[in-house]
Short mmCIF file of C-alpha atoms in Angstrom, two decimals:
data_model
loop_
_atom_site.label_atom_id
_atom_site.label_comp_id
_atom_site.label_asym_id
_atom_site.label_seq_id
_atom_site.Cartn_x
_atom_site.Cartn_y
_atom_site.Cartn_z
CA UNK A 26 -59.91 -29.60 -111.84
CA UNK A 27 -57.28 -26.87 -111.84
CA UNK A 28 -57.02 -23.30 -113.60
CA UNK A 29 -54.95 -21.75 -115.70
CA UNK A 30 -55.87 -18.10 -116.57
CA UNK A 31 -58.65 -17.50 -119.10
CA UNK A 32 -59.35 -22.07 -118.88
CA UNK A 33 -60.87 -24.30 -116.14
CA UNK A 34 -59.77 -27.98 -116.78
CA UNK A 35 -61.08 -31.55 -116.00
CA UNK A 36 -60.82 -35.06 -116.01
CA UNK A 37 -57.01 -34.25 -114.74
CA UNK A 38 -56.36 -31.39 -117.21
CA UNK A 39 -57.24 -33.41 -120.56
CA UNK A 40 -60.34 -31.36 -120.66
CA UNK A 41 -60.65 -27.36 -120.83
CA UNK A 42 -63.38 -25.12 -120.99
CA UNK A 43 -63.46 -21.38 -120.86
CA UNK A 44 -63.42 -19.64 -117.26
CA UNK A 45 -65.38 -16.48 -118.58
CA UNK A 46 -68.60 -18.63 -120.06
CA UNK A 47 -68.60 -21.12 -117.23
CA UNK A 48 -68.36 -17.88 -114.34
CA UNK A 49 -71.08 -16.19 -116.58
CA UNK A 50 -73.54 -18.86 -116.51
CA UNK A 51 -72.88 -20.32 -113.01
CA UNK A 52 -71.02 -23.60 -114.42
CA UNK A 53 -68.82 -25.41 -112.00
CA UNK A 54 -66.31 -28.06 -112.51
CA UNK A 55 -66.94 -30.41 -109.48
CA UNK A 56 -64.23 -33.14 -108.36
CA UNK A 57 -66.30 -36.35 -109.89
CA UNK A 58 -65.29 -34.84 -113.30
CA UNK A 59 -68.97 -33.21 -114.33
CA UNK A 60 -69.97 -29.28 -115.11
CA UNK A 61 -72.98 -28.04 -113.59
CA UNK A 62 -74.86 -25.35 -112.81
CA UNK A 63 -78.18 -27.51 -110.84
CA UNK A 64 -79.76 -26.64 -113.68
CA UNK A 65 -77.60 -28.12 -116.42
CA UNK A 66 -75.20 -31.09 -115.78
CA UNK A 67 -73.01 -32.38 -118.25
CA UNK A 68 -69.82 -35.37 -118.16
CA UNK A 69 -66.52 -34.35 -118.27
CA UNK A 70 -64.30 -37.04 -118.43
CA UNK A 71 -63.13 -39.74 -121.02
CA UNK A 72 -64.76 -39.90 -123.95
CA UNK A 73 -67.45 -37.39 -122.90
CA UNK A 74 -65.99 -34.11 -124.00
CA UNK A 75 -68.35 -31.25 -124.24
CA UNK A 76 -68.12 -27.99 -125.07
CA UNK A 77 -69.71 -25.25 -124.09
CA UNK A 78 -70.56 -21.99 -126.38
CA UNK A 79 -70.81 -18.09 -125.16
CA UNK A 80 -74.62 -18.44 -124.39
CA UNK A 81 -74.46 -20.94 -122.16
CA UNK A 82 -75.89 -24.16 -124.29
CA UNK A 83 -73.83 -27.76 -124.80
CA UNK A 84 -73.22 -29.82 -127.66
CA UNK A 85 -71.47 -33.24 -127.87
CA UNK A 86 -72.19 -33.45 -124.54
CA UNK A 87 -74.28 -36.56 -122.14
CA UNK A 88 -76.38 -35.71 -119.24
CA UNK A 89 -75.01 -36.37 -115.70
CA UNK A 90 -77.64 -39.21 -115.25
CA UNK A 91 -76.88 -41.52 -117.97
CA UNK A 92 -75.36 -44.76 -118.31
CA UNK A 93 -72.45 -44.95 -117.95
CA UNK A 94 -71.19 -47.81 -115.60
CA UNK A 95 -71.58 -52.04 -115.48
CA UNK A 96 -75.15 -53.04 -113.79
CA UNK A 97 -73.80 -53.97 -109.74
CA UNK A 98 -76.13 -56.43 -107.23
CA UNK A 99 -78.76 -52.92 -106.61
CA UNK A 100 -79.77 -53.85 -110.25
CA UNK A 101 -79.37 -57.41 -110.49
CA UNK A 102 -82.09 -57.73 -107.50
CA UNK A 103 -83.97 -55.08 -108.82
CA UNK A 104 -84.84 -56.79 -112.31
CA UNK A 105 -85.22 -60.45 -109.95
CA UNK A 106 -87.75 -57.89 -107.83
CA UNK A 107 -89.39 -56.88 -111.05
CA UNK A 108 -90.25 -60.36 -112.46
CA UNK A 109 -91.56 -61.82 -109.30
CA UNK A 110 -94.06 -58.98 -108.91
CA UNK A 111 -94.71 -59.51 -112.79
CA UNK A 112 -95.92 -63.00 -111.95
CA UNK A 113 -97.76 -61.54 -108.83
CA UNK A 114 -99.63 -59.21 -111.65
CA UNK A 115 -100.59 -62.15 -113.58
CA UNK A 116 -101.85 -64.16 -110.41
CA UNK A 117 -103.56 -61.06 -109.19
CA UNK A 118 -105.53 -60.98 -112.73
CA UNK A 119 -106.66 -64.13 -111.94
CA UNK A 120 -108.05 -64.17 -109.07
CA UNK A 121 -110.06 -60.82 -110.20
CA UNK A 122 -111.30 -62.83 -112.79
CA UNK A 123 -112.44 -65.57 -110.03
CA UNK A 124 -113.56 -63.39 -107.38
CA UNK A 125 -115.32 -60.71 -109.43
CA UNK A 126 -117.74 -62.62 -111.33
CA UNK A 127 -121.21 -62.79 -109.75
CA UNK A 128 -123.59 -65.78 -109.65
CA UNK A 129 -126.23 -63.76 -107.64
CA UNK A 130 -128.32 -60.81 -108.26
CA UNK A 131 -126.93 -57.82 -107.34
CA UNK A 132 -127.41 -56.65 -103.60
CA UNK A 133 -127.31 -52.59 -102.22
CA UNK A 134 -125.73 -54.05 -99.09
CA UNK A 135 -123.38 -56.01 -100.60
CA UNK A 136 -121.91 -54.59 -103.73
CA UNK A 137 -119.85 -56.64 -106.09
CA UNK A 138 -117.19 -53.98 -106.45
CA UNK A 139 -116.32 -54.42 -102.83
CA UNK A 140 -115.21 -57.68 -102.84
CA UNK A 141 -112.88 -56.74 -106.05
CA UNK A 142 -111.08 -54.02 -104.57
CA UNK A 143 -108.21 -56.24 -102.96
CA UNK A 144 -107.10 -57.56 -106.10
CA UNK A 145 -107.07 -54.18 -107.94
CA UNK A 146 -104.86 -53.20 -104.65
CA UNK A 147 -102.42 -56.50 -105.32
CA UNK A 148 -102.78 -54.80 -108.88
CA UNK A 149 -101.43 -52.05 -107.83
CA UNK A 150 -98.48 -52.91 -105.73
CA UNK A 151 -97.43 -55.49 -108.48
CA UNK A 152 -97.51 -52.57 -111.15
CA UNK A 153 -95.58 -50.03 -108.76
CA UNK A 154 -93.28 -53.13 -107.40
CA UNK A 155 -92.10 -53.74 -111.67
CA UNK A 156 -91.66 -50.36 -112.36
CA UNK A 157 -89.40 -49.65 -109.04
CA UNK A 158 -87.49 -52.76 -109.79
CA UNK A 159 -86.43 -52.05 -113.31
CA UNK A 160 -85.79 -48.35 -112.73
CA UNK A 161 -83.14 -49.35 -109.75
CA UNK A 162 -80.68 -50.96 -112.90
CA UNK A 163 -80.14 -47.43 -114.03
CA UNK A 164 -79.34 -46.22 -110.52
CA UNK A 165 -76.46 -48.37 -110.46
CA UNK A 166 -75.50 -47.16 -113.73
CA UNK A 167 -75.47 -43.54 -113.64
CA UNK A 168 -72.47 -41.31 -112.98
CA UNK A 169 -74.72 -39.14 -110.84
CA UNK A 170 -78.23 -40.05 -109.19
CA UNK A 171 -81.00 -38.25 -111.15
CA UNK A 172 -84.63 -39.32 -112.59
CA UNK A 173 -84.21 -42.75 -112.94
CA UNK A 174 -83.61 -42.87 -108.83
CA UNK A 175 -86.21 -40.47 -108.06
CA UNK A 176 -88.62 -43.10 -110.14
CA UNK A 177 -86.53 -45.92 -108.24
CA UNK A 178 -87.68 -44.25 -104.63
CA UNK A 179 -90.82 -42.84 -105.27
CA UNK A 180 -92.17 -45.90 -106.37
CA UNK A 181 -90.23 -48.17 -103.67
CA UNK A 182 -92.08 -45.89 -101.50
CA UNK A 183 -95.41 -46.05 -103.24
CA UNK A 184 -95.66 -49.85 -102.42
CA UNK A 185 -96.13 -49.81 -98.82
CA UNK A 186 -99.48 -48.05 -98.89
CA UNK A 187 -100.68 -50.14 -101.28
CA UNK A 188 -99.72 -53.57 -100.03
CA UNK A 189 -101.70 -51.96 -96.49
CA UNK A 190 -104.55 -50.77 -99.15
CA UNK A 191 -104.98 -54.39 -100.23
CA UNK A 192 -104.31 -56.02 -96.70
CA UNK A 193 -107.10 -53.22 -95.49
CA UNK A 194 -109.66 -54.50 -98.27
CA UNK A 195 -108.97 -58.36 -97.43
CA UNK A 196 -109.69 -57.37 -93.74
CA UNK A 197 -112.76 -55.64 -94.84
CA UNK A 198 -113.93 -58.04 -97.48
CA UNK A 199 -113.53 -60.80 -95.11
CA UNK A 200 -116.10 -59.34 -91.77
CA UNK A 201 -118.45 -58.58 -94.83
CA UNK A 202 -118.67 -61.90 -96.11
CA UNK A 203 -119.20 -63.02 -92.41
CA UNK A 204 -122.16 -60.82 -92.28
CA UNK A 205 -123.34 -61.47 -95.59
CA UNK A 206 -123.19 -65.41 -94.34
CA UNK A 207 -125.45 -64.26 -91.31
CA UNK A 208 -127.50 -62.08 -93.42
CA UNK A 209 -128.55 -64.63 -95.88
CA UNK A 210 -129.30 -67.27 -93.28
CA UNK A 211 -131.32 -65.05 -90.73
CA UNK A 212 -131.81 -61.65 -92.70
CA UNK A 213 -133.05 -60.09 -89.23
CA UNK A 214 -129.09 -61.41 -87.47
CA UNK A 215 -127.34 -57.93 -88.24
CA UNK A 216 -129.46 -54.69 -88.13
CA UNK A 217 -127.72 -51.66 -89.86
CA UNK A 218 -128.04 -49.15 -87.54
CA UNK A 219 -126.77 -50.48 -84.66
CA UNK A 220 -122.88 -49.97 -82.90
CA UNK A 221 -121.85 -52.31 -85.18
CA UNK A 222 -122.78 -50.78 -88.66
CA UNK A 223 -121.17 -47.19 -87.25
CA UNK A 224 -117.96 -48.79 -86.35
CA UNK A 225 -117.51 -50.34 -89.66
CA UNK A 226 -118.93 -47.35 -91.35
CA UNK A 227 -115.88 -44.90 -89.61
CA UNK A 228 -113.25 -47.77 -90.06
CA UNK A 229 -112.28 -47.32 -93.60
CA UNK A 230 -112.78 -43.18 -93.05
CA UNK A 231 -109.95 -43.51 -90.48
CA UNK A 232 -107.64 -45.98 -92.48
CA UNK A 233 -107.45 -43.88 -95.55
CA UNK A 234 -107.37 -40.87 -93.97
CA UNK A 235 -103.47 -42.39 -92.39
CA UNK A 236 -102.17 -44.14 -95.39
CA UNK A 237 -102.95 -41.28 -97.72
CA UNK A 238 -101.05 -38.60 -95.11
CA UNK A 239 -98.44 -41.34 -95.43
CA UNK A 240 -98.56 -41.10 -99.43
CA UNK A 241 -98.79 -37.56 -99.33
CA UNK A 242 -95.75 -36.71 -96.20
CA UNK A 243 -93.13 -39.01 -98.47
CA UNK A 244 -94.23 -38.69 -102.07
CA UNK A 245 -95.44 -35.65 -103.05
CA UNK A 246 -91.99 -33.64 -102.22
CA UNK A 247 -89.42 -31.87 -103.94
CA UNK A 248 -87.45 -35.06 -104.81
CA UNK A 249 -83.95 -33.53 -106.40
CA UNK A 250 -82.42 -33.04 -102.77
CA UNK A 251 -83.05 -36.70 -101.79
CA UNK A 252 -81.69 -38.07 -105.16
CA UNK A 253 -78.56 -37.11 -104.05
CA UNK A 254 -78.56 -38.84 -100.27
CA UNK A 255 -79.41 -35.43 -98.59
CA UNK A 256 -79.20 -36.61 -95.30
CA UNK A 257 -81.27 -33.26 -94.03
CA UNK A 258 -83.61 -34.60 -96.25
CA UNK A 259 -83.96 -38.14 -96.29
CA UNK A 260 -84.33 -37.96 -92.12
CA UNK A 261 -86.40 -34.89 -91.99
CA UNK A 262 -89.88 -34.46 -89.80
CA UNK A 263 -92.14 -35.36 -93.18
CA UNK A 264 -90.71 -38.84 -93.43
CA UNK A 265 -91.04 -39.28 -89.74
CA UNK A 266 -94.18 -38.93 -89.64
CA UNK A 267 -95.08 -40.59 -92.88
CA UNK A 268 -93.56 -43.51 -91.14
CA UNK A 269 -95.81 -43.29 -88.26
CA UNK A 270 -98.47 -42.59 -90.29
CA UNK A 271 -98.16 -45.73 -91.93
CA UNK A 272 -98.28 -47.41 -88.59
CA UNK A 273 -101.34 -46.26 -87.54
CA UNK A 274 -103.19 -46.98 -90.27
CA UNK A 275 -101.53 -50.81 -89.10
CA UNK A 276 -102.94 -50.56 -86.32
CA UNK A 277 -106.56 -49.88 -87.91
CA UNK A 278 -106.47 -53.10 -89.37
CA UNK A 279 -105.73 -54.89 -86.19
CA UNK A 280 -108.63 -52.96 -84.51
CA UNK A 281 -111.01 -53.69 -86.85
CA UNK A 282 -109.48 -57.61 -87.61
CA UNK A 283 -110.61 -57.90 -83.24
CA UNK A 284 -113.68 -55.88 -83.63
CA UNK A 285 -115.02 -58.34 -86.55
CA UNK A 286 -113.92 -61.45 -84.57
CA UNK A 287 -116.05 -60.33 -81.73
CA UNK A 288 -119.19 -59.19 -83.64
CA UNK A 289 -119.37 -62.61 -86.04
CA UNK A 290 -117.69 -65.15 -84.08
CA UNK A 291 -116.51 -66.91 -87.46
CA UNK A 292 -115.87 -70.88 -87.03
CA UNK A 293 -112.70 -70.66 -88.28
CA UNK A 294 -110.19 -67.57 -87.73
CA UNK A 295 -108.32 -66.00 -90.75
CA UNK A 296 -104.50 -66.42 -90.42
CA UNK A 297 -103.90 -65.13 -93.28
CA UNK A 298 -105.07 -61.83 -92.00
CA UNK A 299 -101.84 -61.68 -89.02
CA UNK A 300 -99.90 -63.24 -91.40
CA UNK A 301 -99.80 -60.08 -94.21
CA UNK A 302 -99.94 -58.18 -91.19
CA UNK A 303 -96.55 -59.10 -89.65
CA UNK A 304 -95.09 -58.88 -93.23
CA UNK A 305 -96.12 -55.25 -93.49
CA UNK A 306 -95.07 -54.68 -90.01
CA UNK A 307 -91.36 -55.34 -91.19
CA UNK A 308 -91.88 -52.98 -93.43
CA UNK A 309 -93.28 -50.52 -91.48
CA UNK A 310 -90.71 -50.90 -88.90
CA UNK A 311 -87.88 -50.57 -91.74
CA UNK A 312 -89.59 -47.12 -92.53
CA UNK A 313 -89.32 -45.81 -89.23
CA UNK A 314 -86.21 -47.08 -88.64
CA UNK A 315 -84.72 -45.35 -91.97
CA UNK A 316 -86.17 -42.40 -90.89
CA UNK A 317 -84.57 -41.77 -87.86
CA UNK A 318 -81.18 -43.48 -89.24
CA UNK A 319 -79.58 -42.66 -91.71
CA UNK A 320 -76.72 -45.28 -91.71
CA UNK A 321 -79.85 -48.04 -93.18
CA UNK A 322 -81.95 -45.11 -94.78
CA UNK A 323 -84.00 -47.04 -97.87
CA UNK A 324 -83.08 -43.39 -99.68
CA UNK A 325 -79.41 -43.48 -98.91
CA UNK A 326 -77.62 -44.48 -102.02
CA UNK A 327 -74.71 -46.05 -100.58
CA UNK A 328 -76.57 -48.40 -97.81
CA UNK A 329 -75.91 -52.12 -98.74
CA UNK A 330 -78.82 -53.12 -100.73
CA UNK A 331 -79.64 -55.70 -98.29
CA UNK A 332 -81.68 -53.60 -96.37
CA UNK A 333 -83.95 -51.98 -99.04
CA UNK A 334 -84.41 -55.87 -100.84
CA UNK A 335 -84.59 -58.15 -97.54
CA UNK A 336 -86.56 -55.82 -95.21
CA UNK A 337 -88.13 -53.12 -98.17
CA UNK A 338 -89.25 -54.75 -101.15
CA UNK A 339 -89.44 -58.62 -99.44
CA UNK A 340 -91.75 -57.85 -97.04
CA UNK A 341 -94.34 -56.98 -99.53
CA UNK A 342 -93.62 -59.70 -101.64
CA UNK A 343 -94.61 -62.15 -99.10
CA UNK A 344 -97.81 -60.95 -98.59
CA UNK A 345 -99.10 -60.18 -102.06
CA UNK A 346 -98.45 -63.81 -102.10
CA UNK A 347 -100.05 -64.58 -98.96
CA UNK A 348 -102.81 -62.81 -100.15
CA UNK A 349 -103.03 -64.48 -103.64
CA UNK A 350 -102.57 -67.68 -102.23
CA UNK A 351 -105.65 -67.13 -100.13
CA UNK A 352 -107.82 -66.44 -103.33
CA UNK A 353 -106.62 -69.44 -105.41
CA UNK A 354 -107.66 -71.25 -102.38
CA UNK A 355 -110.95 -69.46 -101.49
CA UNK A 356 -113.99 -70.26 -103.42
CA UNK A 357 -115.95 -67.47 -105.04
CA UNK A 358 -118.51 -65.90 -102.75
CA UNK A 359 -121.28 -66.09 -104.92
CA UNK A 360 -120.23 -69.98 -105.48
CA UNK A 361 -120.15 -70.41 -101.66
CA UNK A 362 -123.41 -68.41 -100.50
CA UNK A 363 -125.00 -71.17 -103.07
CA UNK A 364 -123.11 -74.12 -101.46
CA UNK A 365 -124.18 -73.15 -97.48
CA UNK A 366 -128.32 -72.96 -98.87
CA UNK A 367 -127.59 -75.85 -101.06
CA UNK A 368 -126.85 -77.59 -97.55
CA UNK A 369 -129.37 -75.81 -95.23
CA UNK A 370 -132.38 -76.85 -97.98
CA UNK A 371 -130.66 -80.51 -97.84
CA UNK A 372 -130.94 -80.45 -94.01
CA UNK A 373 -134.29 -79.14 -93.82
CA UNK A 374 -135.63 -81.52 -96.33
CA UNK A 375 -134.14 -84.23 -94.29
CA UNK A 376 -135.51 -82.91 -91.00
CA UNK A 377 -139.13 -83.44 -92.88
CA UNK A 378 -138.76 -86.61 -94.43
CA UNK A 379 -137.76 -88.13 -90.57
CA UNK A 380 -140.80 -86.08 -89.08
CA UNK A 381 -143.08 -87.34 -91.99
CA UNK A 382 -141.86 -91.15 -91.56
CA UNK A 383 -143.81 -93.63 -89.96
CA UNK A 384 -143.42 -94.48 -86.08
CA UNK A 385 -140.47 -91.45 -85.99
CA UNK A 386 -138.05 -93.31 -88.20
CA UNK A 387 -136.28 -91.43 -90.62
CA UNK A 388 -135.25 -93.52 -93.67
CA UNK A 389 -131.63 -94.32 -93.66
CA UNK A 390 -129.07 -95.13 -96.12
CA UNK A 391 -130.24 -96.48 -99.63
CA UNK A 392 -132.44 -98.99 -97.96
CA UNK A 393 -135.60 -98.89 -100.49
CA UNK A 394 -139.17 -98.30 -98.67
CA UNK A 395 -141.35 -100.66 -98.73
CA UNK A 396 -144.96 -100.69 -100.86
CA UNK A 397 -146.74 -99.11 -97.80
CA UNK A 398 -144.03 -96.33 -97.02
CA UNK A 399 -144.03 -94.88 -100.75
CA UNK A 400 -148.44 -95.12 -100.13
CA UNK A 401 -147.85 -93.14 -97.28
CA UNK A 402 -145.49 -90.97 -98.73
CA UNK A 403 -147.54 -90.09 -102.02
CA UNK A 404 -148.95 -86.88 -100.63
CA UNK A 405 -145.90 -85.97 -99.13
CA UNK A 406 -144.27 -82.55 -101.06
CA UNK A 407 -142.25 -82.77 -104.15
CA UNK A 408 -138.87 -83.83 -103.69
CA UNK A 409 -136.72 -80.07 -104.24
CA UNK A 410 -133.33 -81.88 -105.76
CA UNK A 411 -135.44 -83.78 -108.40
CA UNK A 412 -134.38 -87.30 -106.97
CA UNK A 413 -137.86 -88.58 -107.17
CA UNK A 414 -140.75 -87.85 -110.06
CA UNK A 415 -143.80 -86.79 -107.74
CA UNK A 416 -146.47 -87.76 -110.86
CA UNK A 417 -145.10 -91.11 -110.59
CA UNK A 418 -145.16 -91.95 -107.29
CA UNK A 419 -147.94 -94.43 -106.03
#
């Protein structure tokens, strides 16, 4: 920029505008070749040449946030981002479809909806995850960061509580199936107004109430200031504690993963519970970390984009998948409640046929009874699994 009387000049004097409009309305020429006023910004350099008219308005001219340079490796791994969690959406759709049909009448106690809400969570983060990705190939391409990194960041951001949201709901989903299991085999195992009911009725109160101060701390903000690597801003006291936030809503997971493990013994542990939950921890501990340093903030725009893929978006990634993987394993609930009384009516029915048999001796194998066993077994009750025709036994 230099001056010259009645004309301000950029783009190393090939460009002039008038010094009266520009001091009028606030304009400034700044060194990266672009007039603004932080209300207006306009390119001033090449083949951008605006001018500007006595009131104050543009024409010919392109906004300060568009286009204008080659896609670099932020937006290369942000579109690679964007189609993985585009396949996570599809997976996530179906194992909705598999794990939110019902094959049982519908329960108070146990509500279908409940054992849905992880996948609309994996939903969720696979929605916010595509959008974040594809916005981040404009933020490489822009001459100065604007909207399309505030969308970039907000919903980088955005991901973390719901990735906890959906680890939260697996948690959950998983201690109620436990006591649905115990429910349906002794309905008087698990009384609802003991410890145990008021612990898991305050859990969730307590989780959401952290990870939505951690949404609300870091998202709903005046956004303009960190667009452009504010470093005031970016490491201020509301991320801080949005970051720690985030941990202790973490830690409510963990409390209640140990609290269910003690109250339903299951006979086999979930790993894939600590497994999402050491993913997110990364995460977590990127947050706080980015908070307090701005050298590897996530919302500094010149930090290697390393950080915000391998330890931001990769993190989250891993257990989505974990999670999905889990459900394309897991049978439906409905399908499996059926399966463990399928088996307890075969045991029982087996435990009567031995006590009804002749001397004590159950009969084993497919070794046919004789003439005087099926006698003795005629008044015997009808067989429940429709192996035998009761009208034509002897």
């Amino acid at each position: 920029m230099s001056d010259d009387g009645d004309w301000l000049y950029s783009d190393g004097g090939r460009q002039r505008f008038n010094a009266t409009t520009l001091a009028q309305f606030g304009y400034v020429i700044y060194p990266n070749n672009t007039v603004s006023n932080w209300s207006t910004c306009v390119l001033a350099f090449g083949g951008y040449i605006p001018t500007v008219i006595s009131n104050g308005s543009w024409y010919n001219s392109s906004g300060c946030d568009t286009p204008v340079r080659e896609i670099r490796t932020r937006g290369i791994l942000g579109i690679v981002c964007a189609v993985v969690f585009a396949l996570l959406l599809i997976l996530s759709l179906v194992c909705l479809n598999k794990h939110g049909k019902s094959f049982l009448p519908a329960e108070k106690r146990f509500r279908l909806v409940g054992r849905r809400w992880p996948w609309y969570w994996c939903i969720i983060t696979s929605t916010l995850g595509i959008i974040s990705g594809f916005t981040a190939v404009d933020v490489d391409r822009v001459w100065v960061l604007g909207t399309a990194a505030i969308f970039h960041f907000i919903f980088y951001l955005v991901t973390l509580p719901a990735c906890l949201a959906a680890v939260w709901e697996m948690t959950r989903n998983w201690a109620s199936f436990e006591e649905r299991k115990g429910v349906d085999e002794d309905f008087f195992r698990y009384r609802q107004d003991d410890r145990r009911s008021k612990i898991e009725f305050y859990e969730p109160l307590i989780f959401y109430l952290f990870n939505f101060l951690s949404f609300f701390l870091s998202i709903l903000r005046a956004w303009n200031p960190i667009s452009r690597s504010n470093v005031d801003v970016i490491t201020d006291a509301r991320f801080k504690a949005a970051s720690i936030f985030s941990f202790l809503a973490w830690l409510i997971i963990v409390v209640a993963l140990v609290i269910s493990q003690h109250y339903y013994r299951p006979c086999k542990f979930p790993w894939k519970i600590p497994v999402v939950l050491a993913l997110t921890l990364v995460r977590i501990g990127y947050n706080i970390g980015s908070a307090f340093d701005y050298s590897i903030s996530q919302l500094r725009y010149q930090a290697s984009p390393a950080y915000i893929y391998c330890l931001g978006f990769l993190p989250i990634i891993l257990a989505v998948i974990v999670i999905l993987q889990s459900g394309w394993r897991e049978p439906n609930e409905d399908q499996e409640l059926l399966r463990l009384r399928n088996a307890r009516n075969m045991s029982l029915d087996q435990e009567m046929m031995a006590v009804q048999a002749p001397s004590g001796k159950a009969i084993e194998g497919n070794r046919k009874p004789s003439r005087r066993r099926r006698t003795h077994r005629a008044s015997a009750p009808p067989d429940y699994w429709g192996s035998e025709d009761p009208g034509k036994m002897s």
